[in-house]
Amino acid sequence: MSTMYEAMKRRHSVRTYDPNFQLSEEQLLTLLEEATTAPSSSNLQPWRFIVFHSESAKRALRPIANDQRQVEEASAVIAIVGNRKMYEQVERIQAQNVAEGHLNEQQKEMMIQSTMRTYPYASPERLAQIASLDCGLIAMQLMLLATDKGYATVPMGGFDHEQFHETYGLESHEYPELLIAIGKEVGTAYGSSRLPAHTLTTFL
């Protein structure tokens, strides 16, 4: 089996961390850089990250995150923030595509025009749905990469989203989608079962 399959089988949600284990900013940035290869709608990459790394930052986040102990004990907590005006990044992204040799100028302009004909006119609900889906894709990729490197993670949706939004100065078109604690596992977490795929699948 591939190492990716092995990482998928090893990954589980960990809530008890070694508070003395530290990940450096460089290690976390490398992990995030690798995770950003995740797919997104029209490659608009509707995400940014807030990394709670210092002890004081994690301590301040804990009450917003329903007093979950892993917020303070993990090496870091990564907030994935969704951007519901992701189309405003299209020129920057497509210019980078040209600079890296993925597109020529004509293709770049076509991509920009295609994006601006549709995304700005989508409903707020649809834009929120797109951003949430794409942030979910990068979150999963981030956790698998972390597992492959020997780190433990847990995704957390149980936090005060409104208080987070206000406390950390998010823009009106941004939304805190998910928190991910990352660090070194202490002990062994209990396993969990999954419903069989054949009971959930319909072939047409």
PDB file of C-alpha atoms in Angstrom:
ATOM      1  CA  MET A   1       0.000   0.000   0.000  1.00  0.00           C
ATOM      2  CA  SER A   2       1.091   3.581  -0.583  1.00  0.00           C
ATOM      3  CA  THR A   3       2.269   5.861   2.189  1.00  0.00           C
ATOM      4  CA  MET A   4      -0.844   7.987   1.558  1.00  0.00           C
ATOM      5  CA  TYR A   5      -3.077   5.037   2.374  1.00  0.00           C
ATOM      6  CA  GLU A   6      -1.024   4.360   5.488  1.00  0.00           C
ATOM      7  CA  ALA A   7      -1.405   7.994   6.567  1.00  0.00           C
ATOM      8  CA  MET A   8      -5.156   7.774   6.026  1.00  0.00           C
ATOM      9  CA  LYS A   9      -5.351   4.684   8.226  1.00  0.00           C
ATOM     10  CA  ARG A  10      -3.159   6.224  10.945  1.00  0.00           C
ATOM     11  CA  ARG A  11      -4.909   9.577  11.097  1.00  0.00           C
ATOM     12  CA  HIS A  12      -7.348   9.974  13.957  1.00  0.00           C
ATOM     13  CA  SER A  13      -8.579  12.835  16.080  1.00  0.00           C
ATOM     14  CA  VAL A  14      -6.231  13.409  19.017  1.00  0.00           C
ATOM     15  CA  ARG A  15      -7.251  15.485  22.027  1.00  0.00           C
ATOM     16  CA  THR A  16      -4.311  14.880  24.376  1.00  0.00           C
ATOM     17  CA  TYR A  17      -0.985  16.480  23.459  1.00  0.00           C
ATOM     18  CA  ASP A  18       2.504  16.795  24.877  1.00  0.00           C
ATOM     19  CA  PRO A  19       2.648  20.468  25.957  1.00  0.00           C
ATOM     20  CA  ASN A  20       6.462  20.389  25.847  1.00  0.00           C
ATOM     21  CA  PHE A  21       6.646  19.399  22.178  1.00  0.00           C
ATOM     22  CA  GLN A  22       7.166  22.375  19.897  1.00  0.00           C
ATOM     23  CA  LEU A  23       6.829  22.866  16.159  1.00  0.00           C
ATOM     24  CA  SER A  24       8.756  25.796  14.719  1.00  0.00           C
ATOM     25  CA  GLU A  25       7.261  28.507  12.515  1.00  0.00           C
ATOM     26  CA  GLU A  26       9.335  27.097   9.660  1.00  0.00           C
ATOM     27  CA  GLN A  27       7.891  23.605  10.140  1.00  0.00           C
ATOM     28  CA  LEU A  28       4.346  24.954  10.258  1.00  0.00           C
ATOM     29  CA  LEU A  29       4.861  27.131   7.180  1.00  0.00           C
ATOM     30  CA  THR A  30       6.261  24.156   5.273  1.00  0.00           C
ATOM     31  CA  LEU A  31       3.191  22.135   6.209  1.00  0.00           C
ATOM     32  CA  LEU A  32       0.845  24.917   5.104  1.00  0.00           C
ATOM     33  CA  GLU A  33       2.770  25.436   1.858  1.00  0.00           C
ATOM     34  CA  GLU A  34       2.370  21.759   1.033  1.00  0.00           C
ATOM     35  CA  ALA A  35      -1.312  21.798   1.986  1.00  0.00           C
ATOM     36  CA  THR A  36      -2.064  24.661  -0.414  1.00  0.00           C
ATOM     37  CA  THR A  37      -1.698  22.232  -3.312  1.00  0.00           C
ATOM     38  CA  ALA A  38      -5.294  21.240  -2.457  1.00  0.00           C
ATOM     39  CA  PRO A  39      -7.866  21.824  -5.203  1.00  0.00           C
ATOM     40  CA  SER A  40     -10.335  24.687  -5.081  1.00  0.00           C
ATOM     41  CA  SER A  41     -13.174  25.981  -7.230  1.00  0.00           C
ATOM     42  CA  SER A  42     -11.622  27.675 -10.296  1.00  0.00           C
ATOM     43  CA  ASN A  43      -8.334  27.615  -8.360  1.00  0.00           C
ATOM     44  CA  LEU A  44      -9.466  30.701  -6.422  1.00  0.00           C
ATOM     45  CA  GLN A  45      -7.998  29.389  -3.159  1.00  0.00           C
ATOM     46  CA  PRO A  46     -10.566  30.967  -0.787  1.00  0.00           C
ATOM     47  CA  TRP A  47      -8.531  30.504   2.369  1.00  0.00           C
ATOM     48  CA  ARG A  48      -6.022  32.062   4.679  1.00  0.00           C
ATOM     49  CA  PHE A  49      -4.554  30.871   7.966  1.00  0.00           C
ATOM     50  CA  ILE A  50      -4.181  32.252  11.456  1.00  0.00           C
ATOM     51  CA  VAL A  51      -1.655  30.214  13.448  1.00  0.00           C
ATOM     52  CA  PHE A  52      -1.929  30.336  17.235  1.00  0.00           C
ATOM     53  CA  HIS A  53       1.636  29.450  18.144  1.00  0.00           C
ATOM     54  CA  SER A  54       2.652  31.359  21.248  1.00  0.00           C
ATOM     55  CA  GLU A  55       1.469  30.285  24.682  1.00  0.00           C
ATOM     56  CA  SER A  56      -0.337  33.588  25.172  1.00  0.00           C
ATOM     57  CA  ALA A  57      -2.168  33.294  21.842  1.00  0.00           C
ATOM     58  CA  LYS A  58      -3.343  29.758  22.592  1.00  0.00           C
ATOM     59  CA  ARG A  59      -4.404  30.759  26.092  1.00  0.00           C
ATOM     60  CA  ALA A  60      -6.502  33.616  24.698  1.00  0.00           C
ATOM     61  CA  LEU A  61      -8.105  31.327  22.109  1.00  0.00           C
ATOM     62  CA  ARG A  62      -9.089  28.604  24.582  1.00  0.00           C
ATOM     63  CA  PRO A  63     -12.248  30.252  26.011  1.00  0.00           C
ATOM     64  CA  ILE A  64     -13.421  31.060  22.470  1.00  0.00           C
ATOM     65  CA  ALA A  65     -12.908  27.384  21.619  1.00  0.00           C
ATOM     66  CA  ASN A  66     -15.244  26.110  24.354  1.00  0.00           C
ATOM     67  CA  ASP A  67     -12.362  25.654  26.806  1.00  0.00           C
ATOM     68  CA  GLN A  68     -10.984  22.625  24.948  1.00  0.00           C
ATOM     69  CA  ARG A  69      -7.702  21.653  26.603  1.00  0.00           C
ATOM     70  CA  GLN A  70      -5.960  20.709  23.354  1.00  0.00           C
ATOM     71  CA  VAL A  71      -6.049  24.359  22.310  1.00  0.00           C
ATOM     72  CA  GLU A  72      -3.390  25.119  24.926  1.00  0.00           C
ATOM     73  CA  GLU A  73      -1.584  21.777  25.018  1.00  0.00           C
ATOM     74  CA  ALA A  74      -1.014  21.341  21.274  1.00  0.00           C
ATOM     75  CA  SER A  75       2.044  22.879  19.651  1.00  0.00           C
ATOM     76  CA  ALA A  76      -0.180  25.126  17.549  1.00  0.00           C
ATOM     77  CA  VAL A  77      -3.755  25.686  16.484  1.00  0.00           C
ATOM     78  CA  ILE A  78      -4.363  26.592  12.861  1.00  0.00           C
ATOM     79  CA  ALA A  79      -7.521  28.508  12.016  1.00  0.00           C
ATOM     80  CA  ILE A  80      -8.680  28.127   8.425  1.00  0.00           C
ATOM     81  CA  VAL A  81     -10.480  31.303   7.412  1.00  0.00           C
ATOM     82  CA  GLY A  82     -12.748  31.175   4.369  1.00  0.00           C
ATOM     83  CA  ASN A  83     -12.970  34.073   1.909  1.00  0.00           C
ATOM     84  CA  ARG A  84     -16.409  34.562   0.379  1.00  0.00           C
ATOM     85  CA  LYS A  85     -15.057  37.130  -2.079  1.00  0.00           C
ATOM     86  CA  MET A  86     -12.494  34.705  -3.434  1.00  0.00           C
ATOM     87  CA  TYR A  87     -12.943  36.120  -6.937  1.00  0.00           C
ATOM     88  CA  GLU A  88     -11.116  39.287  -5.885  1.00  0.00           C
ATOM     89  CA  GLN A  89      -7.902  37.227  -5.917  1.00  0.00           C
ATOM     90  CA  VAL A  90      -8.280  36.084  -9.515  1.00  0.00           C
ATOM     91  CA  GLU A  91      -5.874  38.572 -11.119  1.00  0.00           C
ATOM     92  CA  ARG A  92      -3.144  37.856  -8.576  1.00  0.00           C
ATOM     93  CA  ILE A  93      -3.547  34.097  -8.986  1.00  0.00           C
ATOM     94  CA  GLN A  94      -3.637  34.147 -12.779  1.00  0.00           C
ATOM     95  CA  ALA A  95      -0.655  36.509 -12.963  1.00  0.00           C
ATOM     96  CA  GLN A  96       1.266  33.988 -10.874  1.00  0.00           C
ATOM     97  CA  ASN A  97       0.155  31.239 -13.255  1.00  0.00           C
ATOM     98  CA  VAL A  98       1.698  33.210 -16.128  1.00  0.00           C
ATOM     99  CA  ALA A  99       4.893  33.899 -14.179  1.00  0.00           C
ATOM    100  CA  GLU A 100       5.287  30.192 -13.421  1.00  0.00           C
ATOM    101  CA  GLY A 101       4.632  29.178 -17.020  1.00  0.00           C
ATOM    102  CA  HIS A 102       1.243  27.526 -16.531  1.00  0.00           C
ATOM    103  CA  LEU A 103      -0.689  29.994 -18.727  1.00  0.00           C
ATOM    104  CA  ASN A 104       0.022  32.526 -21.437  1.00  0.00           C
ATOM    105  CA  GLU A 105      -1.392  36.061 -21.374  1.00  0.00           C
ATOM    106  CA  GLN A 106      -4.372  35.199 -23.550  1.00  0.00           C
ATOM    107  CA  GLN A 107      -5.312  32.253 -21.369  1.00  0.00           C
ATOM    108  CA  LYS A 108      -4.901  34.402 -18.272  1.00  0.00           C
ATOM    109  CA  GLU A 109      -7.354  36.996 -19.569  1.00  0.00           C
ATOM    110  CA  MET A 110      -9.859  34.301 -20.504  1.00  0.00           C
ATOM    111  CA  MET A 111      -9.675  32.831 -17.003  1.00  0.00           C
ATOM    112  CA  ILE A 112     -10.141  36.230 -15.385  1.00  0.00           C
ATOM    113  CA  GLN A 113     -13.114  37.083 -17.590  1.00  0.00           C
ATOM    114  CA  SER A 114     -14.733  33.711 -16.951  1.00  0.00           C
ATOM    115  CA  THR A 115     -14.406  34.164 -13.191  1.00  0.00           C
ATOM    116  CA  MET A 116     -15.697  37.728 -13.163  1.00  0.00           C
ATOM    117  CA  ARG A 117     -18.724  36.803 -15.272  1.00  0.00           C
ATOM    118  CA  THR A 118     -19.963  34.355 -12.671  1.00  0.00           C
ATOM    119  CA  TYR A 119     -18.603  34.542  -9.125  1.00  0.00           C
ATOM    120  CA  PRO A 120     -19.469  38.184  -8.275  1.00  0.00           C
ATOM    121  CA  TYR A 121     -23.094  37.473  -9.199  1.00  0.00           C
ATOM    122  CA  ALA A 122     -23.486  34.279  -7.199  1.00  0.00           C
ATOM    123  CA  SER A 123     -25.672  34.418  -4.098  1.00  0.00           C
ATOM    124  CA  PRO A 124     -24.001  34.925  -0.705  1.00  0.00           C
ATOM    125  CA  GLU A 125     -25.173  31.450   0.260  1.00  0.00           C
ATOM    126  CA  ARG A 126     -23.538  29.888  -2.789  1.00  0.00           C
ATOM    127  CA  LEU A 127     -20.264  31.743  -2.212  1.00  0.00           C
ATOM    128  CA  ALA A 128     -20.268  30.607   1.418  1.00  0.00           C
ATOM    129  CA  GLN A 129     -20.865  27.037   0.294  1.00  0.00           C
ATOM    130  CA  ILE A 130     -17.951  27.195  -2.164  1.00  0.00           C
ATOM    131  CA  ALA A 131     -15.593  28.644   0.439  1.00  0.00           C
ATOM    132  CA  SER A 132     -16.585  26.073   3.074  1.00  0.00           C
ATOM    133  CA  LEU A 133     -16.164  23.160   0.688  1.00  0.00           C
ATOM    134  CA  ASP A 134     -12.747  24.333  -0.475  1.00  0.00           C
ATOM    135  CA  CYS A 135     -11.581  24.978   3.088  1.00  0.00           C
ATOM    136  CA  GLY A 136     -12.648  21.442   3.939  1.00  0.00           C
ATOM    137  CA  LEU A 137     -10.462  20.125   1.134  1.00  0.00           C
ATOM    138  CA  ILE A 138      -7.371  21.937   2.351  1.00  0.00           C
ATOM    139  CA  ALA A 139      -8.112  20.980   5.968  1.00  0.00           C
ATOM    140  CA  MET A 140      -8.138  17.285   5.103  1.00  0.00           C
ATOM    141  CA  GLN A 141      -4.959  17.614   3.078  1.00  0.00           C
ATOM    142  CA  LEU A 142      -3.301  19.455   5.960  1.00  0.00           C
ATOM    143  CA  MET A 143      -4.203  16.724   8.447  1.00  0.00           C
ATOM    144  CA  LEU A 144      -2.978  13.926   6.189  1.00  0.00           C
ATOM    145  CA  LEU A 145       0.314  15.726   5.588  1.00  0.00           C
ATOM    146  CA  ALA A 146       0.694  16.232   9.327  1.00  0.00           C
ATOM    147  CA  THR A 147       0.063  12.536   9.961  1.00  0.00           C
ATOM    148  CA  ASP A 148       2.642  11.612   7.337  1.00  0.00           C
ATOM    149  CA  LYS A 149       5.203  13.752   9.189  1.00  0.00           C
ATOM    150  CA  GLY A 150       4.406  12.061  12.498  1.00  0.00           C
ATOM    151  CA  TYR A 151       2.233  14.793  14.016  1.00  0.00           C
ATOM    152  CA  ALA A 152      -1.211  14.415  15.542  1.00  0.00           C
ATOM    153  CA  THR A 153      -4.193  16.626  14.734  1.00  0.00           C
ATOM    154  CA  VAL A 154      -7.816  17.205  15.596  1.00  0.00           C
ATOM    155  CA  PRO A 155     -10.312  19.345  13.646  1.00  0.00           C
ATOM    156  CA  MET A 156     -12.560  21.526  15.783  1.00  0.00           C
ATOM    157  CA  GLY A 157     -15.774  23.123  14.620  1.00  0.00           C
ATOM    158  CA  GLY A 158     -17.043  23.636  18.157  1.00  0.00           C
ATOM    159  CA  PHE A 159     -16.062  27.215  18.904  1.00  0.00           C
ATOM    160  CA  ASP A 160     -17.732  30.619  19.052  1.00  0.00           C
ATOM    161  CA  HIS A 161     -17.499  31.692  15.427  1.00  0.00           C
ATOM    162  CA  GLU A 162     -18.914  35.160  16.034  1.00  0.00           C
ATOM    163  CA  GLN A 163     -16.548  35.887  18.908  1.00  0.00           C
ATOM    164  CA  PHE A 164     -13.612  34.599  16.869  1.00  0.00           C
ATOM    165  CA  HIS A 165     -14.635  36.833  13.971  1.00  0.00           C
ATOM    166  CA  GLU A 166     -14.762  39.891  16.206  1.00  0.00           C
ATOM    167  CA  THR A 167     -11.700  39.141  18.334  1.00  0.00           C
ATOM    168  CA  TYR A 168      -9.350  38.525  15.425  1.00  0.00           C
ATOM    169  CA  GLY A 169     -10.635  41.266  13.144  1.00  0.00           C
ATOM    170  CA  LEU A 170     -11.929  39.209  10.240  1.00  0.00           C
ATOM    171  CA  GLU A 171     -13.423  41.040   7.275  1.00  0.00           C
ATOM    172  CA  SER A 172     -17.177  40.905   6.707  1.00  0.00           C
ATOM    173  CA  HIS A 173     -16.703  38.477   3.795  1.00  0.00           C
ATOM    174  CA  GLU A 174     -14.510  36.146   5.863  1.00  0.00           C
ATOM    175  CA  TYR A 175     -15.638  33.275   8.087  1.00  0.00           C
ATOM    176  CA  PRO A 176     -13.656  31.079  10.499  1.00  0.00           C
ATOM    177  CA  GLU A 177     -14.370  27.659   9.058  1.00  0.00           C
ATOM    178  CA  LEU A 178     -12.329  25.350  11.264  1.00  0.00           C
ATOM    179  CA  LEU A 179      -9.656  25.108  13.938  1.00  0.00           C
ATOM    180  CA  ILE A 180      -7.021  22.371  13.708  1.00  0.00           C
ATOM    181  CA  ALA A 181      -4.831  21.535  16.695  1.00  0.00           C
ATOM    182  CA  ILE A 182      -1.467  20.007  15.815  1.00  0.00           C
ATOM    183  CA  GLY A 183       1.299  18.539  17.940  1.00  0.00           C
ATOM    184  CA  LYS A 184       2.589  15.320  19.494  1.00  0.00           C
ATOM    185  CA  GLU A 185       0.116  12.759  20.775  1.00  0.00           C
ATOM    186  CA  VAL A 186       0.250  11.620  24.396  1.00  0.00           C
ATOM    187  CA  GLY A 187      -1.083   8.136  25.033  1.00  0.00           C
ATOM    188  CA  THR A 188      -3.280   6.336  22.535  1.00  0.00           C
ATOM    189  CA  ALA A 189      -6.633   7.656  21.419  1.00  0.00           C
ATOM    190  CA  TYR A 190      -9.495   5.190  21.122  1.00  0.00           C
ATOM    191  CA  GLY A 191     -10.410   4.009  17.650  1.00  0.00           C
ATOM    192  CA  SER A 192     -13.616   4.702  15.783  1.00  0.00           C
ATOM    193  CA  SER A 193     -15.661   2.721  13.307  1.00  0.00           C
ATOM    194  CA  ARG A 194     -16.885   3.742   9.863  1.00  0.00           C
ATOM    195  CA  LEU A 195     -20.070   2.658   8.139  1.00  0.00           C
ATOM    196  CA  PRO A 196     -19.336   0.267   5.241  1.00  0.00           C
ATOM    197  CA  ALA A 197     -19.155   2.010   1.874  1.00  0.00           C
ATOM    198  CA  HIS A 198     -21.522  -0.501   0.267  1.00  0.00           C
ATOM    199  CA  THR A 199     -24.300   0.606   2.640  1.00  0.00           C
ATOM    200  CA  LEU A 200     -23.868   4.230   1.562  1.00  0.00           C
ATOM    201  CA  THR A 201     -23.391   3.824  -2.176  1.00  0.00           C
ATOM    202  CA  THR A 202     -25.811   3.755  -5.094  1.00  0.00           C
ATOM    203  CA  PHE A 203     -24.596   2.803  -8.572  1.00  0.00           C
ATOM    204  CA  LEU A 204     -26.617   4.126 -11.500  1.00  0.00           C
TER     205      LEU A 204
END
